[in-house]
PDB file of C-alpha atoms in Angstrom:
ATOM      1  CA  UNK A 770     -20.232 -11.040  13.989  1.00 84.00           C
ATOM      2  CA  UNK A 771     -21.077 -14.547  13.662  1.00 93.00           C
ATOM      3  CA  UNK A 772     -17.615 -16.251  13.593  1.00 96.00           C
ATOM      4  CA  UNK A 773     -17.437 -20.260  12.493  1.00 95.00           C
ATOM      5  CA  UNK A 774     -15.330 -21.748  14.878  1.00 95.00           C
ATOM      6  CA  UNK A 775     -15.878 -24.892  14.516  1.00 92.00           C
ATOM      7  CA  UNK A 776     -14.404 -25.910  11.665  1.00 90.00           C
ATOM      8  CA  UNK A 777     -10.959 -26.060  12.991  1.00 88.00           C
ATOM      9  CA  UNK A 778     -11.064 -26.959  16.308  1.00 90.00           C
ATOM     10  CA  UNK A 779     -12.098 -23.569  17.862  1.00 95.00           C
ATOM     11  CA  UNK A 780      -9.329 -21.862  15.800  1.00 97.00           C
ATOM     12  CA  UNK A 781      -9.929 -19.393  12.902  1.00 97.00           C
ATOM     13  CA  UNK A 782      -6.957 -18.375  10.239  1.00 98.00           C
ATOM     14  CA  UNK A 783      -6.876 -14.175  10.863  1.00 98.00           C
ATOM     15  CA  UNK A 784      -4.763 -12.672   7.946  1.00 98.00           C
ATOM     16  CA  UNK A 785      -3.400  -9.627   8.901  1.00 98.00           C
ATOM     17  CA  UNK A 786      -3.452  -6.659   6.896  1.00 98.00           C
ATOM     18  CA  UNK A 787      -1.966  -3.280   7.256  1.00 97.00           C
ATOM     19  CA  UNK A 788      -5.065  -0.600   7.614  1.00 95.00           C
ATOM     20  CA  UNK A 789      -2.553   2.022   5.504  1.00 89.00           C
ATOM     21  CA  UNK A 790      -1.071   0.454   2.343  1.00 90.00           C
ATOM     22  CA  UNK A 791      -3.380  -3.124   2.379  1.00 92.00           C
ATOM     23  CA  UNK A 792      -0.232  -5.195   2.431  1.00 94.00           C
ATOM     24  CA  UNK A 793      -0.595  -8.583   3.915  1.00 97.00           C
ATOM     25  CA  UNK A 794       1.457  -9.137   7.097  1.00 98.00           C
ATOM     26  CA  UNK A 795       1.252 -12.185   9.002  1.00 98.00           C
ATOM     27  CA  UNK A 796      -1.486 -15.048   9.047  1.00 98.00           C
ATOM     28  CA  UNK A 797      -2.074 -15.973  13.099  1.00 97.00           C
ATOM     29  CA  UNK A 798      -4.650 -17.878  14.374  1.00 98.00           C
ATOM     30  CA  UNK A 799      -7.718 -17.006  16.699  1.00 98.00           C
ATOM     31  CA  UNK A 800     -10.093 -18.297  18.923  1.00 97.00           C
ATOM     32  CA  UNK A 801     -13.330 -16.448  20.817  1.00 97.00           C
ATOM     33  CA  UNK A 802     -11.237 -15.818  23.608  1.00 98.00           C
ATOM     34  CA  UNK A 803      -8.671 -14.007  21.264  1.00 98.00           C
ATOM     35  CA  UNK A 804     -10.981 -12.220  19.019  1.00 98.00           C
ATOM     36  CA  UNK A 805     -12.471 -10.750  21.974  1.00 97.00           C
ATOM     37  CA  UNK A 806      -9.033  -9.364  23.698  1.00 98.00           C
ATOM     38  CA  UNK A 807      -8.303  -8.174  20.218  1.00 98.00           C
ATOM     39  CA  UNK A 808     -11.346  -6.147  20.485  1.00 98.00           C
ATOM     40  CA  UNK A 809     -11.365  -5.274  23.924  1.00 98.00           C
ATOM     41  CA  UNK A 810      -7.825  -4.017  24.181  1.00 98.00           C
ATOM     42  CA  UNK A 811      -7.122  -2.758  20.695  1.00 98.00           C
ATOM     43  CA  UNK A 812      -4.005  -4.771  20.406  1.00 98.00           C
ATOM     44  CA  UNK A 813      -4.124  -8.074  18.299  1.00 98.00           C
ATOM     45  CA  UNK A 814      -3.785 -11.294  20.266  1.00 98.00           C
ATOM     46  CA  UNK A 815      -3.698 -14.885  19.081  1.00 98.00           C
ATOM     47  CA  UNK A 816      -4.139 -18.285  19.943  1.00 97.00           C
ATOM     48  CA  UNK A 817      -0.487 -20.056  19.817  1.00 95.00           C
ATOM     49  CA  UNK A 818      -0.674 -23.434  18.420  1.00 94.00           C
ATOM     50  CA  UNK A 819       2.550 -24.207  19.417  1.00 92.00           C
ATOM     51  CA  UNK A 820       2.364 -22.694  23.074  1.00 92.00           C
ATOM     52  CA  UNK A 821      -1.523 -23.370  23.515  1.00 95.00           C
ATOM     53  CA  UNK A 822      -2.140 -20.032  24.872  1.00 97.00           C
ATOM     54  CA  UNK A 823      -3.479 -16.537  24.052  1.00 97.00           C
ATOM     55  CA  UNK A 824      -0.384 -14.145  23.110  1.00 96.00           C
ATOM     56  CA  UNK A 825      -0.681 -10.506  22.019  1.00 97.00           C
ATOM     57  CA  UNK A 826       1.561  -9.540  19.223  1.00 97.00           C
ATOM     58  CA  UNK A 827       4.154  -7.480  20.165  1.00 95.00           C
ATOM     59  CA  UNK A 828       4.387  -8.602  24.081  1.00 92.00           C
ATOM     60  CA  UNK A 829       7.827  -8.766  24.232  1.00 91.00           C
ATOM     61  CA  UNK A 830       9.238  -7.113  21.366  1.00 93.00           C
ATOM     62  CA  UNK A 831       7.402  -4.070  21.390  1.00 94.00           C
ATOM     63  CA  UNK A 832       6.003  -4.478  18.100  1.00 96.00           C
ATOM     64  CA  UNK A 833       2.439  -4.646  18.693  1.00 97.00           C
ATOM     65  CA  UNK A 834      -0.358  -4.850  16.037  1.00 98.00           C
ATOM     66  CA  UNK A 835      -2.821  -2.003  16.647  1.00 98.00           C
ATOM     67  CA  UNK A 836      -6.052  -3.435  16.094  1.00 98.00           C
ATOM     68  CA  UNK A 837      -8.139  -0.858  13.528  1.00 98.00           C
ATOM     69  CA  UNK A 838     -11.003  -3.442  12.145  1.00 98.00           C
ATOM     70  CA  UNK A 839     -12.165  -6.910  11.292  1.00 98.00           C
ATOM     71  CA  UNK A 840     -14.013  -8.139   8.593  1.00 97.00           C
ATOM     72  CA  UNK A 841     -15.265 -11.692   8.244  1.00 97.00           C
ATOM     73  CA  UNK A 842     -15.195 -13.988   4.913  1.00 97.00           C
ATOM     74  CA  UNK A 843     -18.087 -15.199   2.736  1.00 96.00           C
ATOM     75  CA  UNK A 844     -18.303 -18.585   4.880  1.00 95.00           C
ATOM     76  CA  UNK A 845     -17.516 -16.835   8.383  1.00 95.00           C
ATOM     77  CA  UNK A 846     -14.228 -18.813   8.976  1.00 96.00           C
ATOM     78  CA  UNK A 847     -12.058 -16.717   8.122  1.00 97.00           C
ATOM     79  CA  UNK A 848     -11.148 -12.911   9.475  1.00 98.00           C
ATOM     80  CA  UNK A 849      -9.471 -10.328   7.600  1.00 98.00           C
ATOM     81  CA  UNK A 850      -7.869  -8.256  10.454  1.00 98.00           C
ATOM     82  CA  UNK A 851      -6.755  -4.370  10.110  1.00 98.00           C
ATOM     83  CA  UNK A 852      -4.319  -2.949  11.805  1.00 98.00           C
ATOM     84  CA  UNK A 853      -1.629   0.077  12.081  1.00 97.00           C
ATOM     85  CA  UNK A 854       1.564  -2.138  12.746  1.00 97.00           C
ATOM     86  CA  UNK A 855       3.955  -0.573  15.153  1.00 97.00           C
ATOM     87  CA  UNK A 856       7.928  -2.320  14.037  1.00 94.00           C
ATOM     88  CA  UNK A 857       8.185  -5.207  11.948  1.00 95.00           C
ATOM     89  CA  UNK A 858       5.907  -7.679  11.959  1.00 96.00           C
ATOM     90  CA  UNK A 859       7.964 -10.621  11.499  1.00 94.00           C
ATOM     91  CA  UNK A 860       9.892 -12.153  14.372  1.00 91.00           C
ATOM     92  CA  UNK A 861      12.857 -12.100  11.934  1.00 93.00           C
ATOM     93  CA  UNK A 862      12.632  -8.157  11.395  1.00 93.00           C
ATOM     94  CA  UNK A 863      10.725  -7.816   8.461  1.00 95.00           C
ATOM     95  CA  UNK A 864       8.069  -5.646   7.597  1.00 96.00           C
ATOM     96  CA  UNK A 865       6.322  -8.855   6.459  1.00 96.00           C
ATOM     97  CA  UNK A 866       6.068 -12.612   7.150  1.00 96.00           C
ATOM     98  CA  UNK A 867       6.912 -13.055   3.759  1.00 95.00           C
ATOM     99  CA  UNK A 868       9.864 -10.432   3.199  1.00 93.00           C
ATOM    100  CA  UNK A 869       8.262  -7.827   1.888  1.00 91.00           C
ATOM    101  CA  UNK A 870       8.463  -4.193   2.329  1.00 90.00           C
ATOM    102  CA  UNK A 871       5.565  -2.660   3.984  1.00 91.00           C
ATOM    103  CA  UNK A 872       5.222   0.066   1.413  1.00 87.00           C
ATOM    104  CA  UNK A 873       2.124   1.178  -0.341  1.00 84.00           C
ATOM    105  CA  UNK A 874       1.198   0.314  -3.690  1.00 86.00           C
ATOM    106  CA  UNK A 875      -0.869   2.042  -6.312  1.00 90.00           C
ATOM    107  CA  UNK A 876       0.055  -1.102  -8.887  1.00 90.00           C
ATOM    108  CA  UNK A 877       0.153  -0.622 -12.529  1.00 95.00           C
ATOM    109  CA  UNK A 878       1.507   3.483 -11.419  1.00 95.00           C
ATOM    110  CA  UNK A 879       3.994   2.194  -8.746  1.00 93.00           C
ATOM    111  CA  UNK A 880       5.341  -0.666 -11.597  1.00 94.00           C
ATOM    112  CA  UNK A 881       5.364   2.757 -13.748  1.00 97.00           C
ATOM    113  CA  UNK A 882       7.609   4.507 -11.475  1.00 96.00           C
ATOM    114  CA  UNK A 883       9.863   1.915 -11.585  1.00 95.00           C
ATOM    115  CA  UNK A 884      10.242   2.109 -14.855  1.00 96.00           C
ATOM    116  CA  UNK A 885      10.450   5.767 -14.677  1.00 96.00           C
ATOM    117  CA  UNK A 886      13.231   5.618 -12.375  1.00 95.00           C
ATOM    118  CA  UNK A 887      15.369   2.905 -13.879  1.00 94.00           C
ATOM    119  CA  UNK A 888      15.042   4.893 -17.116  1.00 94.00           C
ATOM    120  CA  UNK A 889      16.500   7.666 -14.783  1.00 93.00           C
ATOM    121  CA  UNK A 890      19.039   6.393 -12.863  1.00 91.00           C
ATOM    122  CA  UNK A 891      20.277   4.698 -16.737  1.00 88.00           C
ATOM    123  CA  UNK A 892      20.249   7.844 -18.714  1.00 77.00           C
ATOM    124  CA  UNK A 893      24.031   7.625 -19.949  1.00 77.00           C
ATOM    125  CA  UNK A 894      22.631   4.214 -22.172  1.00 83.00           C
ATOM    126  CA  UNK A 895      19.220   4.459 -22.545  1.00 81.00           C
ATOM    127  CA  UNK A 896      17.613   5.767 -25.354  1.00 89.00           C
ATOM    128  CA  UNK A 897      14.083   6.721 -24.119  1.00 93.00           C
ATOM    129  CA  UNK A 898      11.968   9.317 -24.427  1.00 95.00           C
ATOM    130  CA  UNK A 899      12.057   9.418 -20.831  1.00 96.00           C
ATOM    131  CA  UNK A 900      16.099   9.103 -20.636  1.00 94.00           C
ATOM    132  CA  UNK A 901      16.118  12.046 -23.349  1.00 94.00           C
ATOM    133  CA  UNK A 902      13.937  14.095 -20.707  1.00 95.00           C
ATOM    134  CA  UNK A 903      15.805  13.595 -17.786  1.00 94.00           C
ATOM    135  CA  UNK A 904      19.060  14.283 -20.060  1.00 92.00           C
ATOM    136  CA  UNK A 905      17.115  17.603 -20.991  1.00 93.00           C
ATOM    137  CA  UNK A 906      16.914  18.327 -17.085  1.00 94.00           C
ATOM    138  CA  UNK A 907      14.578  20.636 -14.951  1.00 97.00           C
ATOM    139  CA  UNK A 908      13.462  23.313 -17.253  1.00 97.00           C
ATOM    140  CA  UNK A 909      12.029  20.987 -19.946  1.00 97.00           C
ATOM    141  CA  UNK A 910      10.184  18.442 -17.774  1.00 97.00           C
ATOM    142  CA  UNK A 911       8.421  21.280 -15.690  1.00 98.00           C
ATOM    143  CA  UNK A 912       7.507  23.049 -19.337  1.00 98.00           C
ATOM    144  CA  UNK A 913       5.894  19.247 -20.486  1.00 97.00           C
ATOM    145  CA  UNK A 914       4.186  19.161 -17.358  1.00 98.00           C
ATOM    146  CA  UNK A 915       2.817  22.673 -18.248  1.00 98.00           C
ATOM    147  CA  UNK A 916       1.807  21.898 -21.521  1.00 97.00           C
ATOM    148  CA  UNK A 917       0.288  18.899 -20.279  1.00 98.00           C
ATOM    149  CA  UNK A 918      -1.661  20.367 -17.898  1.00 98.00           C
ATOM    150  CA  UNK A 919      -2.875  23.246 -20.582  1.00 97.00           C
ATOM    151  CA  UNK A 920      -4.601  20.578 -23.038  1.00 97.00           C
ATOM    152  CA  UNK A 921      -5.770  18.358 -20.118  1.00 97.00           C
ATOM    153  CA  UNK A 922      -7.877  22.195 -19.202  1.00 97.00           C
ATOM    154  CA  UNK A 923      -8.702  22.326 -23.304  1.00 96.00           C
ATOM    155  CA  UNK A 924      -9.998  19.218 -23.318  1.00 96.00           C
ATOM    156  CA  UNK A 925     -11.985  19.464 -19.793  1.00 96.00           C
ATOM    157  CA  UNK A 926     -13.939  22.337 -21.912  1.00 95.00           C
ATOM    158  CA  UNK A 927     -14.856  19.857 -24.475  1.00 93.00           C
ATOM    159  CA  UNK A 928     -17.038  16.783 -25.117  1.00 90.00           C
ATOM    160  CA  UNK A 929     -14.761  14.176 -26.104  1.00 94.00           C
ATOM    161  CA  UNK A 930     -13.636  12.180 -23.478  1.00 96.00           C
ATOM    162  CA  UNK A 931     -11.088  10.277 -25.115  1.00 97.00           C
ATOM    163  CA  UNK A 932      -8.979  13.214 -25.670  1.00 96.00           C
ATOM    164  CA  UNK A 933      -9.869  14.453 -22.135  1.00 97.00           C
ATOM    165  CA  UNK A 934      -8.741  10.598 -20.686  1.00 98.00           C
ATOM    166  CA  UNK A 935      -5.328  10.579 -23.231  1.00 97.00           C
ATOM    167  CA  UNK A 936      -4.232  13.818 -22.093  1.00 97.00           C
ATOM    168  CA  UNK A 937      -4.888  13.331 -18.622  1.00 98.00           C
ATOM    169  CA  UNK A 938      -2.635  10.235 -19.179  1.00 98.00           C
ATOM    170  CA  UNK A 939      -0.089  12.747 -20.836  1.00 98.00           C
ATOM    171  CA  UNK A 940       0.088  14.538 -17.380  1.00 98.00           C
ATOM    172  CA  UNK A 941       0.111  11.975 -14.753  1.00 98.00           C
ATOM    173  CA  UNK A 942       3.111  10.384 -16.996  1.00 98.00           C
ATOM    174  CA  UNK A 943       5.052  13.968 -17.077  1.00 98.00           C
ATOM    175  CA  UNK A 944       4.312  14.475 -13.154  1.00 98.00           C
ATOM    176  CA  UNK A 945       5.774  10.986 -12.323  1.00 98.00           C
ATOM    177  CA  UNK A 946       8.845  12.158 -14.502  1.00 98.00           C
ATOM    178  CA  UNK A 947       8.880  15.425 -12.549  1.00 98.00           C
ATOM    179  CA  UNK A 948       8.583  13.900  -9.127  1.00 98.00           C
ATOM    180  CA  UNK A 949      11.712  11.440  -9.905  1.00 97.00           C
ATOM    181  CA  UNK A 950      13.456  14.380 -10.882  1.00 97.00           C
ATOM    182  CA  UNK A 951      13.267  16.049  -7.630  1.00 97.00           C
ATOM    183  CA  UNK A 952      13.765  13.145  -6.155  1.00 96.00           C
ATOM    184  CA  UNK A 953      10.236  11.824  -5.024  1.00 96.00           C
ATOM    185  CA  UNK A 954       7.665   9.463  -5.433  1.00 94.00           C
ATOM    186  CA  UNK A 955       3.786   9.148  -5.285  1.00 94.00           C
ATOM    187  CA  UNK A 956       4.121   8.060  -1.883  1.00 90.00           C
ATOM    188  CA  UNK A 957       5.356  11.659  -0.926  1.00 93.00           C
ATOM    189  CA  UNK A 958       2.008  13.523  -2.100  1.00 95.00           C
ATOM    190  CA  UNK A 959       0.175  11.265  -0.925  1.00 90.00           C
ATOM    191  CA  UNK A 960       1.408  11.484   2.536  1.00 88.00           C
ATOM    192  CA  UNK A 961       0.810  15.276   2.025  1.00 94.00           C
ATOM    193  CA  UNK A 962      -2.658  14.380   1.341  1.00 91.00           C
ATOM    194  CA  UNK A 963      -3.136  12.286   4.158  1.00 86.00           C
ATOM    195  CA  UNK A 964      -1.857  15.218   6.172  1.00 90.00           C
ATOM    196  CA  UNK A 965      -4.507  17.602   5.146  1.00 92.00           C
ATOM    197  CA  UNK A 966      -7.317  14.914   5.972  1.00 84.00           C
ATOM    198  CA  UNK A 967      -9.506  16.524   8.516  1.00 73.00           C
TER     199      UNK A 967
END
């Protein structure tokens, strides 16, 4: 890897990013020295501007960075660090230097469970279709799921992929609505899924 260091003094920007769910953690700083401890001992380590010496993440508080992979930008000044964080990240005792919950996100299906489960948790006043499911409880979500699943195997067996795509769409939606009713999200399965990887 052909890192640019100098650009900035010997220093490189390393963003860190959890290996898992892709969320950005931190943004340290690294020299030669520090890339190649990083390697070398599987733990990330930075330079410290402030205390002009190598530190490893984690070296007093436990919550070490555990180094999985490092890519390098288009202009090789900038790394793009992987890692399986052990703790917070933040020296304040967040999952993130910016506050945010180290959570995976599957975006425009996660914003959709939100929805999902605001419409659940607000079923008294909202008038929904999904509301009016949840209202309708178990035994009619699990049948719409069934259904759903029946056409999405109808239109498998034909050649019009529209159909196929919409009622695919049809049963993701009615799982999502399932899963919130037994109180679970997409993060659950796929945790199951990462179970069974081999």
């Amino acid at each position: 890897m052909n890192i640019d260091y100098n650009k900035n003094n010997g220093l490189v920007p390393a963003i860190i990013q959890d290996a898992s769910t892709h969320k950005v953690l931190m943004l340290g700083y690294m020299n030669e020295e520090a890339v190649k401890k990083t390697i070398a001992t599987k733990l990330v380590t930075f330079f410290s501007r402030t205390k002009q010496r190598l530190w490893t993440k984690g070296e007093e508080s436990g919550n070490v960075l555990n180094f999985v992979g490092m890519k390098l930008d288009c202009d090789s000044d900038t790394l793009l660090v992987q890692v399986n964080p052990k703790g917070p990240t933040c020296h304040k005792g967040s999952d993130t230097c910016w506050n945010d919950d180290n959570t995976q996100s599957f975006g425009f299906l996660s914003d959709l469970e939100t929805v999902i489960e605001n419409r659940k948790n607000n079923a008294a006043e909202d008038t929904s279709y999904v509301a009016s499911l949840f209202a309708k409880g178990i035994n009619k979500i699990a049948q719409k799921v069934g259904e759903e699943a029946v056409e999405v195997v109808i239109e498998a067996k034909d050649n019009d992929d529209k159909l196929f795509l919409d009622e695919s769409a049809d049963l993701l939606f009615h799982y999502m609505i399932l899963l919130q009713f037994k109180g679970f999200k997409l993060n659950d399965v796929v945790d199951v899924l990462k179970s069974r990887e081999k």
